[in-house]
Coordinates of C-alpha atoms in Angstrom, one line a residue:
M1 CA -23.9 18.3 -72.9
A2 CA -22.8 21.7 -74.3
A3 CA -21.3 20.0 -77.3
S4 CA -24.5 17.9 -78.0
G5 CA -26.5 21.0 -77.9
L6 CA -24.4 23.3 -79.9
L7 CA -23.0 21.0 -82.8
N8 CA -26.3 18.9 -83.7
T9 CA -29.7 20.0 -85.3
T10 CA -32.4 22.1 -83.0
E11 CA -34.2 18.9 -82.5
V12 CA -31.8 17.0 -81.0
A13 CA -30.4 20.0 -79.3
Q14 CA -33.7 20.7 -77.7
E15 CA -33.6 16.9 -76.5
S16 CA -30.3 17.5 -74.8
V17 CA -31.5 20.6 -73.0
S18 CA -34.3 18.4 -72.0
T19 CA -32.0 15.5 -70.7
G20 CA -30.0 18.0 -69.1
V21 CA -32.6 20.0 -67.0
G22 CA -33.6 16.6 -65.6
L23 CA -30.2 15.5 -64.8
L24 CA -29.7 19.0 -63.0
A25 CA -33.1 19.0 -61.1
G26 CA -32.4 14.9 -60.5
T27 CA -29.3 15.4 -59.0
S28 CA -30.0 18.3 -56.8
I29 CA -33.2 17.2 -55.5
L30 CA -31.4 13.6 -54.8
L31 CA -28.7 14.9 -52.9
L32 CA -30.8 17.1 -50.7
T33 CA -33.3 14.3 -50.0
L34 CA -32.5 10.8 -50.6
L35 CA -28.4 11.3 -49.8
W36 CA -29.0 13.8 -46.7
G37 CA -31.7 11.4 -45.0
T38 CA -29.6 8.6 -45.5
C39 CA -26.5 10.2 -43.9
V40 CA -28.8 11.5 -40.9
I41 CA -29.6 7.7 -40.3
A42 CA -25.9 6.7 -40.9
G43 CA -24.5 9.0 -38.5
S44 CA -27.1 9.5 -35.9
I45 CA -25.9 9.0 -32.3
Q46 CA -28.1 9.3 -28.9
S47 CA -28.1 13.1 -28.5
S48 CA -29.9 13.0 -25.1
K49 CA -30.4 11.0 -22.1
P50 CA -32.6 7.9 -23.0
T51 CA -36.0 7.9 -21.7
I52 CA -37.9 4.4 -20.2
S53 CA -40.7 3.6 -22.5
N54 CA -43.4 0.8 -21.7
T55 CA -45.2 0.7 -25.2
S56 CA -43.6 0.2 -28.5
S57 CA -45.2 3.8 -30.0
S58 CA -43.4 5.3 -27.1
R59 CA -40.1 3.8 -27.7
L60 CA -40.4 4.6 -31.4
L61 CA -41.1 8.1 -30.7
S62 CA -38.0 8.2 -28.6
W63 CA -35.8 6.5 -31.1
L64 CA -36.9 9.3 -33.6
T65 CA -36.2 12.0 -31.1
E66 CA -33.2 11.1 -28.9
F67 CA -31.1 10.0 -32.1
G68 CA -29.7 12.5 -34.6
V69 CA -26.6 14.4 -35.8
T70 CA -25.1 17.6 -34.8
T71 CA -23.3 19.9 -37.3
D72 CA -21.0 22.7 -37.1
L73 CA -21.4 26.3 -37.7
E74 CA -19.4 26.3 -41.2
T75 CA -21.8 23.8 -42.2
S76 CA -25.0 26.2 -42.0
Y77 CA -22.8 28.6 -43.7
T78 CA -22.1 26.2 -46.4
A79 CA -26.0 25.7 -46.4
R80 CA -26.7 29.5 -46.9
I81 CA -24.4 29.8 -49.9
M82 CA -26.0 26.9 -51.5
G83 CA -29.4 28.5 -51.2
L84 CA -27.8 31.6 -53.3
S85 CA -27.8 29.1 -56.4
V86 CA -31.6 29.4 -56.6
I87 CA -31.3 33.0 -57.7
P88 CA -30.8 32.1 -61.4
F89 CA -34.1 29.7 -61.1
L90 CA -36.0 32.6 -59.6
I91 CA -35.1 35.1 -62.3
L92 CA -36.3 32.5 -64.8
Q93 CA -40.1 32.5 -63.3
V94 CA -40.4 36.4 -63.7
P95 CA -42.0 35.8 -67.3
K96 CA -44.5 33.1 -65.8
I97 CA -45.1 35.5 -62.5
F98 CA -46.1 38.5 -64.6
N99 CA -47.6 36.2 -67.3
S100 CA -45.7 37.6 -70.2
N101 CA -43.6 35.7 -73.0
S102 CA -42.4 38.7 -74.4
G103 CA -39.1 39.3 -72.2
E104 CA -38.3 35.2 -72.5
Y105 CA -34.8 35.8 -74.0
L106 CA -33.9 38.8 -72.1
T107 CA -35.1 36.9 -68.7
I108 CA -32.8 33.8 -70.0
L109 CA -29.6 36.0 -70.8
T110 CA -30.2 37.9 -67.3
S111 CA -30.2 34.3 -65.8
L112 CA -27.2 33.2 -67.5
V113 CA -25.3 36.3 -66.6
V114 CA -26.3 36.2 -62.9
S115 CA -25.1 32.2 -63.1
V116 CA -21.9 33.0 -64.8
V117 CA -21.0 35.8 -62.5
S118 CA -21.9 33.8 -59.2
L119 CA -20.0 31.0 -60.3
L120 CA -16.6 33.4 -60.6
I121 CA -17.7 35.0 -57.6
Y122 CA -17.9 31.7 -55.7
F123 CA -14.3 30.9 -57.3
F124 CA -12.7 34.3 -56.2
Y125 CA -14.4 33.8 -52.8
Q126 CA -12.5 30.9 -52.2
I127 CA -9.2 32.3 -53.2
F128 CA -9.7 35.0 -50.8
E129 CA -11.5 33.2 -48.0
P130 CA -10.2 29.6 -48.8
W131 CA -12.4 28.0 -45.9
I132 CA -14.4 26.5 -48.0
Q133 CA -11.5 24.7 -49.8
K134 CA -9.9 23.5 -46.3
R135 CA -13.3 21.9 -45.3
R136 CA -13.1 19.6 -48.6
L137 CA -9.7 18.9 -48.2
E138 CA -10.7 17.7 -44.5
Y139 CA -13.3 15.9 -46.0
V140 CA -10.9 13.9 -48.7
K141 CA -8.4 13.7 -45.8
Y142 CA -10.4 12.7 -43.0
D143 CA -7.9 9.6 -42.0
E144 CA -5.1 11.8 -42.6
P145 CA -4.3 12.2 -38.6
L146 CA -4.6 8.6 -38.1
L147 CA -2.1 7.8 -40.9
R148 CA 0.4 9.9 -39.6
I149 CA 0.3 7.7 -36.4
L150 CA 0.9 4.6 -38.3
Q151 CA 4.0 6.2 -39.2
L152 CA 4.9 6.6 -35.2
V153 CA 4.0 2.9 -35.0
Q154 CA 6.5 1.9 -37.5
E155 CA 9.3 4.3 -36.8
R156 CA 9.3 3.5 -33.2
A157 CA 8.8 -0.2 -33.6
L158 CA 6.0 -0.2 -30.8
G159 CA 4.5 -3.6 -31.9
T160 CA 2.7 -5.3 -34.8
I161 CA -0.4 -3.4 -35.0
L162 CA -2.6 -6.3 -36.2
T163 CA -2.3 -9.7 -35.2
G164 CA -1.6 -12.8 -37.2
E165 CA -5.4 -13.4 -38.0
G166 CA -5.9 -9.5 -38.9
A167 CA -7.5 -8.3 -35.5
P168 CA -6.2 -5.0 -34.0
N169 CA -3.6 -5.6 -31.5
I170 CA -5.0 -4.0 -28.7
N171 CA -1.5 -4.3 -26.6
A172 CA 0.2 -2.7 -29.2
I173 CA -2.5 0.0 -29.4
Q174 CA -2.5 0.5 -25.5
R175 CA 1.7 0.8 -25.8
L176 CA 1.1 3.5 -28.4
F177 CA -1.1 5.4 -25.8
E178 CA 1.2 5.1 -23.2
E179 CA 4.1 6.3 -25.6
I180 CA 2.1 9.6 -26.2
D181 CA 0.9 10.1 -22.5
K182 CA 3.9 11.9 -21.4
D183 CA 3.0 12.8 -18.0
G184 CA 1.3 9.6 -17.5
D185 CA -2.4 10.7 -16.4
D186 CA -4.0 8.2 -18.6
S187 CA -5.4 11.0 -21.0
I188 CA -3.8 12.8 -24.0
S189 CA -3.7 16.3 -23.7
P190 CA -3.7 18.9 -27.0
S191 CA -0.2 19.6 -26.0
E192 CA 0.8 16.0 -26.0
V193 CA -1.1 15.6 -29.6
R194 CA 1.2 18.6 -30.8
Q195 CA 4.4 16.7 -29.2
L196 CA 3.4 13.7 -31.2
L197 CA 3.1 15.4 -34.6
L198 CA 6.6 16.8 -34.1
D199 CA 7.9 13.4 -33.3
I200 CA 6.6 12.1 -36.6
K201 CA 8.9 12.5 -39.6
S202 CA 8.1 14.4 -42.6
T203 CA 7.0 12.5 -45.4
G204 CA 7.3 15.4 -48.3
M205 CA 4.3 17.4 -46.7
N206 CA 4.2 20.9 -44.8
I207 CA 2.5 20.0 -41.5
N208 CA 1.0 22.6 -39.4
K209 CA 1.1 20.9 -36.0
D210 CA -1.6 23.3 -34.4
S211 CA -4.3 22.7 -37.2
A212 CA -3.0 19.0 -37.8
S213 CA -3.3 18.5 -33.6
E214 CA -6.9 19.7 -33.9
E215 CA -8.1 17.6 -36.4
L216 CA -6.3 14.7 -34.7
I217 CA -8.2 15.4 -31.5
K218 CA -11.9 16.0 -33.4
V219 CA -11.1 12.5 -34.5
L220 CA -9.9 10.7 -31.3
D221 CA -12.1 12.8 -28.8
L222 CA -15.3 11.3 -28.6
N223 CA -17.1 13.3 -25.8
D224 CA -15.5 16.7 -27.1
D225 CA -14.0 17.0 -23.6
K226 CA -10.4 18.3 -25.3
K227 CA -8.6 15.4 -23.9
I228 CA -8.5 11.8 -25.1
T229 CA -8.7 8.8 -22.7
K230 CA -7.2 5.1 -23.3
E231 CA -10.6 3.9 -23.8
E232 CA -11.4 6.8 -26.4
F233 CA -7.9 5.9 -28.2
V234 CA -8.1 2.2 -28.1
H235 CA -12.0 2.3 -29.3
T236 CA -11.5 4.9 -32.2
F237 CA -8.2 3.4 -33.4
T238 CA -9.5 -0.4 -33.3
K239 CA -12.5 0.8 -35.2
W240 CA -10.4 2.8 -37.9
L241 CA -8.3 -0.2 -38.4
E242 CA -11.3 -2.3 -39.3
E243 CA -12.6 0.1 -41.3
T244 CA -9.3 0.7 -43.2
K245 CA -9.2 -2.9 -43.8
Y246 CA -12.7 -2.9 -45.8
A247 CA -11.4 0.5 -47.4
M248 CA -8.4 -1.3 -48.9
D249 CA -10.9 -3.9 -50.3
K250 CA -12.9 -1.2 -51.8
R251 CA -10.2 0.9 -53.0
Y252 CA -11.7 4.1 -50.9
F253 CA -8.1 5.1 -50.2
T254 CA -5.7 7.1 -52.7
I255 CA -2.3 5.6 -53.5
N256 CA -0.5 8.1 -51.8
S257 CA -2.8 7.2 -48.5
L258 CA -2.0 3.3 -49.4
K259 CA 1.6 4.3 -49.3
R260 CA 1.8 4.9 -45.4
I261 CA -0.9 2.4 -44.7
Y262 CA 1.0 -0.5 -46.8
Q263 CA 3.7 -1.3 -44.2
V264 CA 1.0 -2.0 -41.5
F265 CA -1.3 -4.1 -43.5
H266 CA 1.0 -5.5 -45.9
P267 CA 2.5 -8.6 -43.7
F268 CA -1.5 -9.1 -42.8
V269 CA -2.5 -9.0 -46.7
E270 CA 0.7 -11.5 -47.6
S271 CA -0.2 -13.8 -44.9
K272 CA -3.6 -14.3 -46.1
R273 CA -2.8 -14.6 -49.6
K274 CA -0.3 -17.1 -48.8
E275 CA -2.8 -19.1 -46.8
H276 CA -5.2 -19.1 -49.7
E277 CA -2.6 -20.4 -52.0
M278 CA -1.8 -23.3 -49.4
K279 CA -5.5 -24.0 -49.0
R280 CA -6.0 -24.3 -52.9
N281 CA -3.0 -26.7 -53.1
L282 CA -4.5 -28.5 -49.9
M283 CA -8.0 -28.8 -51.6
S284 CA -6.3 -29.7 -54.9
E285 CA -4.3 -32.6 -53.5
I286 CA -7.6 -33.7 -51.3
V287 CA -9.5 -33.9 -54.7
S288 CA -6.7 -35.5 -56.6
H289 CA -6.5 -38.3 -53.9
L290 CA -9.8 -38.7 -53.7
Q291 CA -10.3 -39.5 -57.8
S292 CA -7.6 -41.9 -57.6
D293 CA -9.5 -44.0 -54.4
A294 CA -11.4 -47.0 -54.8
L295 CA -14.4 -44.5 -54.8
G296 CA -14.0 -44.0 -58.7
N297 CA -13.5 -40.7 -60.5
L298 CA -15.7 -38.0 -59.2
I299 CA -16.0 -36.5 -62.7
K300 CA -18.0 -38.1 -65.8
E301 CA -16.6 -39.1 -69.1
D302 CA -18.6 -36.1 -70.2
G303 CA -17.0 -33.3 -68.0
T304 CA -20.0 -33.3 -65.6
P305 CA -19.6 -33.9 -61.9
D306 CA -20.6 -37.6 -60.9
L307 CA -23.1 -36.8 -58.2
L308 CA -23.6 -40.4 -57.1
A309 CA -19.7 -40.9 -56.5
I310 CA -19.9 -37.7 -54.4
R311 CA -22.6 -38.9 -52.4
R312 CA -20.6 -42.3 -51.8
L313 CA -17.8 -40.3 -50.7
F314 CA -19.7 -38.2 -48.4
E315 CA -21.2 -41.2 -46.6
E316 CA -17.8 -42.8 -46.9
I317 CA -16.3 -39.7 -44.6
D318 CA -19.3 -39.5 -42.6
R319 CA -18.6 -42.3 -40.2
D320 CA -21.3 -41.7 -37.2
E321 CA -24.0 -41.2 -40.1
D322 CA -25.2 -38.2 -38.7
N323 CA -25.5 -36.3 -42.3
C324 CA -22.6 -34.1 -41.4
I325 CA -18.9 -34.0 -41.5
S326 CA -17.4 -32.9 -38.5
K327 CA -13.7 -31.8 -38.1
D328 CA -12.6 -35.3 -36.4
E329 CA -14.1 -37.4 -39.2
L330 CA -11.7 -34.7 -41.8
K331 CA -8.9 -35.6 -39.5
E332 CA -9.5 -39.3 -40.3
L333 CA -9.5 -38.5 -44.0
M334 CA -6.4 -36.3 -43.7
K335 CA -4.4 -39.2 -42.1
K336 CA -4.8 -41.1 -45.2
I337 CA -3.5 -38.6 -47.5
E338 CA 0.0 -37.7 -47.9
I339 CA -0.3 -34.0 -47.8
G340 CA 3.4 -33.6 -49.5
K341 CA 4.4 -30.1 -50.1
I342 CA 1.6 -28.6 -47.5
S343 CA 3.2 -27.9 -44.6
W344 CA 0.0 -27.9 -42.3
D345 CA -0.5 -30.5 -39.7
V346 CA -3.6 -33.2 -39.9
D347 CA -5.4 -30.5 -37.1
E348 CA -4.6 -27.2 -39.2
A349 CA -5.6 -29.2 -42.6
A350 CA -9.0 -30.1 -41.2
E351 CA -9.7 -26.5 -39.9
K352 CA -9.0 -25.1 -43.7
I353 CA -11.2 -27.6 -45.3
V354 CA -14.3 -26.7 -43.0
E355 CA -13.0 -23.1 -43.8
A356 CA -13.6 -23.8 -47.3
L357 CA -16.5 -25.9 -47.5
D358 CA -18.7 -24.9 -44.4
T359 CA -20.8 -22.0 -45.9
S360 CA -23.4 -21.7 -42.8
G361 CA -20.7 -21.3 -40.3
D362 CA -21.7 -23.8 -37.8
Q363 CA -18.5 -25.7 -38.0
M364 CA -20.1 -28.9 -39.8
I365 CA -20.2 -29.7 -43.4
D366 CA -23.6 -31.0 -44.6
E367 CA -24.1 -32.9 -47.5
K368 CA -25.2 -29.9 -49.9
E369 CA -22.1 -27.9 -48.8
F370 CA -20.0 -31.0 -49.5
A371 CA -21.5 -31.7 -52.6
E372 CA -21.1 -28.2 -54.0
G373 CA -17.5 -27.3 -52.7
I374 CA -16.4 -30.7 -54.0
V375 CA -17.8 -30.2 -57.4
G376 CA -16.3 -26.6 -57.7
W377 CA -12.9 -28.0 -56.5
T378 CA -13.1 -31.1 -58.5
I379 CA -13.8 -29.3 -61.9
N380 CA -11.1 -26.5 -61.0
T381 CA -8.6 -29.8 -60.6
S382 CA -9.6 -31.2 -63.8
E383 CA -9.3 -27.9 -66.0
N384 CA -6.3 -26.8 -63.4
V385 CA -8.0 -23.2 -63.2
T386 CA -8.6 -21.2 -60.4
P387 CA -12.4 -20.2 -59.4
V388 CA -13.2 -16.8 -60.8
S389 CA -13.9 -15.3 -57.8
T390 CA -11.0 -16.1 -56.1
R391 CA -8.6 -15.5 -58.7
S392 CA -10.2 -11.6 -59.8
Q393 CA -10.0 -11.0 -55.6
D394 CA -6.3 -12.1 -55.8
E395 CA -5.3 -10.6 -58.9
N396 CA -7.4 -7.1 -57.6
N397 CA -5.4 -7.5 -54.1
R398 CA -2.0 -8.0 -56.0
G399 CA -2.6 -5.4 -58.5
T400 CA -3.2 -2.8 -55.6
W401 CA -0.1 -3.9 -53.9
E402 CA 2.2 -4.1 -56.6
E403 CA 1.3 -0.8 -57.5
V404 CA 2.1 0.6 -54.1
D405 CA 5.2 -1.5 -54.4
K406 CA 6.4 0.7 -57.4
L407 CA 5.2 3.8 -55.6
L408 CA 7.2 2.9 -52.6
E409 CA 10.6 2.4 -54.8
D410 CA 10.1 5.7 -56.4
E411 CA 13.0 8.3 -55.3
K412 CA 11.3 11.2 -56.7
T413 CA 11.0 14.4 -54.9
N414 CA 7.1 15.0 -53.5
A415 CA 7.5 18.6 -54.1
V416 CA 5.2 20.7 -56.2
D417 CA 6.3 21.1 -59.7
K418 CA 5.7 24.7 -60.8
S419 CA 7.6 24.6 -63.9
S420 CA 6.4 25.7 -67.3
W421 CA 5.9 22.1 -68.5
A422 CA 3.9 21.1 -65.3
W423 CA 1.5 23.9 -66.1
F424 CA 1.2 22.7 -69.7
K425 CA 0.5 19.1 -68.8
A426 CA -2.3 20.4 -66.4
I427 CA -3.7 22.8 -68.9
M428 CA -3.8 19.7 -71.8
S429 CA -5.0 17.4 -69.1
M430 CA -8.4 19.8 -68.5
V431 CA -8.4 20.2 -72.4
L432 CA -8.5 16.6 -72.7
G433 CA -10.8 16.2 -69.9
A434 CA -13.2 18.5 -71.9
A435 CA -12.9 16.9 -75.3
I436 CA -13.7 13.2 -73.6
L437 CA -16.9 14.8 -72.1
S438 CA -17.7 16.4 -75.4
V439 CA -17.3 13.1 -77.3
L440 CA -19.6 11.4 -74.6
A441 CA -22.2 13.6 -74.2
E442 CA -24.2 12.4 -77.3
P443 CA -24.0 8.7 -76.5
L444 CA -25.5 9.6 -73.1
T445 CA -28.1 11.7 -74.5
Q446 CA -28.9 8.9 -77.3
S447 CA -29.0 6.2 -74.7
V448 CA -31.7 8.3 -72.5
R449 CA -33.5 9.0 -75.7
N450 CA -33.6 5.3 -76.6
F451 CA -34.5 4.0 -73.1
S452 CA -37.3 6.2 -72.5
E453 CA -38.6 5.6 -76.0
D454 CA -38.3 1.7 -75.3
A455 CA -39.9 1.9 -72.0
G456 CA -42.6 4.4 -72.8
I457 CA -41.3 6.8 -70.3
P458 CA -40.9 10.6 -70.9
S459 CA -37.0 11.2 -71.2
F460 CA -37.0 13.9 -68.3
F461 CA -37.9 11.5 -65.8
V462 CA -35.3 9.0 -67.2
S463 CA -32.8 11.6 -66.5
F464 CA -34.5 12.7 -63.5
V465 CA -34.3 9.7 -61.5
L466 CA -32.0 7.0 -63.2
V467 CA -29.2 8.9 -64.5
P468 CA -28.7 10.9 -61.4
L469 CA -28.5 7.6 -59.5
A470 CA -25.8 6.3 -61.5
T471 CA -23.7 9.5 -61.9
N472 CA -23.9 10.0 -58.1
A473 CA -23.2 6.6 -56.8
R474 CA -19.6 6.5 -56.1
A475 CA -20.1 10.1 -54.0
A476 CA -23.0 9.0 -52.3
T477 CA -20.9 6.0 -51.0
A478 CA -17.9 8.1 -50.2
A479 CA -20.7 10.6 -47.9
I480 CA -22.6 7.7 -46.4
T481 CA -19.3 5.9 -45.5
T482 CA -17.9 8.9 -43.9
A483 CA -21.1 9.7 -42.1
C484 CA -21.0 5.9 -40.4
R485 CA -17.9 7.4 -38.6
K486 CA -20.8 8.8 -36.2
K487 CA -18.3 11.8 -35.3
S488 CA -19.6 15.4 -35.4
I489 CA -16.8 16.5 -37.5
A490 CA -17.3 13.5 -40.1
T491 CA -20.9 14.4 -40.3
S492 CA -20.5 18.3 -40.7
L493 CA -17.9 17.7 -43.5
T494 CA -20.1 15.3 -45.2
F495 CA -23.0 17.5 -45.3
S496 CA -20.9 20.4 -46.3
E497 CA -19.9 18.4 -49.2
I498 CA -23.4 17.8 -50.2
Y499 CA -24.5 21.5 -50.0
G500 CA -21.3 22.4 -52.1
G501 CA -22.2 19.8 -54.7
V502 CA -25.7 21.2 -54.9
F503 CA -24.4 24.7 -55.2
M504 CA -22.1 23.7 -57.9
N505 CA -24.6 21.5 -59.7
N506 CA -27.1 24.3 -59.7
I507 CA -25.0 27.5 -60.8
L508 CA -22.9 25.2 -63.7
G509 CA -25.7 23.1 -64.6
C510 CA -27.9 26.5 -65.2
S511 CA -25.0 28.2 -66.9
V512 CA -24.4 25.6 -69.6
L513 CA -28.4 25.0 -70.1
L514 CA -29.2 28.4 -70.5
F515 CA -26.1 29.1 -72.9
I516 CA -27.3 26.5 -75.2
I517 CA -30.7 27.6 -75.1
Y518 CA -29.7 31.1 -75.7
A519 CA -27.0 30.5 -78.4
R520 CA -29.3 28.1 -80.5
G521 CA -32.3 30.0 -80.1
L522 CA -34.6 27.3 -78.5
T523 CA -37.5 27.1 -77.0
W524 CA -38.2 27.4 -72.9
E525 CA -40.1 24.8 -71.7
F526 CA -38.7 23.9 -68.4
S527 CA -40.3 26.5 -66.0
A528 CA -42.2 23.8 -63.7
E529 CA -38.8 21.7 -63.5
V530 CA -36.8 24.6 -62.5
L531 CA -39.5 25.6 -60.1
V532 CA -39.4 22.2 -58.1
V533 CA -35.9 22.8 -57.8
L534 CA -36.4 26.1 -56.4
I535 CA -38.8 25.1 -54.0
T536 CA -36.6 21.9 -52.8
C537 CA -33.6 23.8 -52.5
A538 CA -35.3 26.7 -50.6
I539 CA -37.2 24.3 -48.3
M540 CA -33.8 22.3 -47.2
C541 CA -31.9 25.9 -47.1
L542 CA -34.4 27.1 -44.4
A543 CA -34.5 23.7 -42.6
V544 CA -30.7 23.3 -42.5
S545 CA -29.2 27.0 -42.3
F546 CA -30.3 28.0 -38.8
R547 CA -29.9 24.9 -36.9
S548 CA -27.3 22.4 -36.0
D549 CA -29.5 19.7 -34.4
F550 CA -31.1 17.2 -36.6
P551 CA -33.1 14.4 -35.2
L552 CA -34.1 11.2 -36.8
W553 CA -37.1 12.1 -37.9
T554 CA -35.7 14.7 -40.1
S555 CA -34.6 12.2 -42.5
F556 CA -38.0 10.6 -43.2
M557 CA -39.2 14.0 -43.8
A558 CA -36.2 14.4 -46.4
F559 CA -37.1 10.9 -47.8
L560 CA -40.7 12.2 -48.5
L561 CA -39.4 15.4 -50.2
Y562 CA -38.1 13.3 -53.1
P563 CA -41.7 11.9 -54.1
F564 CA -43.4 14.9 -53.3
S565 CA -40.8 16.9 -55.9
L566 CA -41.9 14.1 -58.6
F567 CA -45.5 14.8 -57.8
L568 CA -45.1 18.5 -58.1
V569 CA -43.5 18.4 -61.3
Y570 CA -46.6 16.4 -62.7
V571 CA -48.6 18.7 -61.1
F572 CA -47.0 21.7 -62.7
N573 CA -46.6 20.2 -66.0
D574 CA -49.6 18.1 -66.8
V575 CA -52.4 19.8 -64.6
L576 CA -51.5 23.3 -64.4
D577 CA -49.4 23.5 -67.8
Y578 CA -46.8 25.8 -66.2
V579 CA -44.1 25.2 -68.7

């Protein structure tokens, strides 16, 4: 944005600043309203004893008041720091308050200096009081304590943590609990957690056993009584394993985390991959057999499926004429086919065919399911290709694990490199990143301009609504995923991350935009937008800085604040002419 504003004409620079103001305002308001409210819903747990209600309205009221989230004191501190980020916005309102434009550029310069100084103070504060950095690391490495336990599972050969079907192995998890519970009192104490961490071999990281044990207790202790029962341990560990399998598919983990997960989940992934390959070969042989059968070819000369032949085939397999193919009827079909290189027996082959063709999950294959499945596999067999969805998924999985394999074979040390060459590479990476952003800034501004012109929508509203949704989608997904853990520590870290993001967006965005305006001598016409951000941030800051419990109804109030902010922008700009 800075490159686009400084290197182009005055008209383009003014348009870039307008887009930037919309992006700044839209991002802060999006994070504090829609994302904040969604995280409250995602992390809600029952915070009080349920009340017995006879009417639907009473049940709804109890649901809105009894469920909610609880945050810690550090989250409130982060919210108060966020509130300080609106000071430059408040300074920008001074000319409008006194109805004077004579000192406009002096006000812009003052606000710019305050923004830059605030940013530097924030950086130096984190150097001398690094609790904010530690919380960000906790947010990024929330799964680290449980990853360390996976190491213990492998080192002590306590059993396979996943069954052959990929489900958590409850017996192995219980054996792990008994291994940690040294005194046999059916609960794990803080001292036993510290001993557990001492038993885990170092993986090149310096582990503080006191802080690590606190993190582990926070994750596993569901009722916050400072001890972990077997039920809590099994429940949390089982839930985490299920989440980990999903997170691997979505690539939520870093490669370093995947390195430790690899040995636990790799056998399951390989088993599923081999099973898929065998299923594909099985279906191919079945299709080949059917096409060579007396029923005729299932593909016409022009390459399209012969639906009549497929229908005759369905009727031939459907012996009881109930318009569905059962496993028993598939077994009859399999007995006629020499499966060849496939090692499954008839029962297993029939089971796999049902899995491949039954989309409704009723363990029966109706005519539509049969036709769609056979058509797909017939075309793929004739063209000797794998379906796109299957191929892409396999290639993604294979690429992920091959990358991890390479890292596992890497014998290099994990120590931090502090050489001059390392510093040079780090600085050059930052320069390269800034250069890439400079190159991409103009296309973004131009795209916003073109879209707004074609749609007949002011560019500010495009950058206020659509661009923040696109640029914050990944961070929002991570925040909601963490909040879904429904643990107080996870919820607190999520909201701290939101408040920290708003602070940086306000201060850094304000610094860049004011610098462009002052350096290029542009017109200041964004008092309304800045005032709306100030109002929204002030409301949320006052609401979250001095309390830790947020019932479910507060999420809907946050949701309403988003359209209300849009309405305020319209009123200030178009009705009151507050520019």
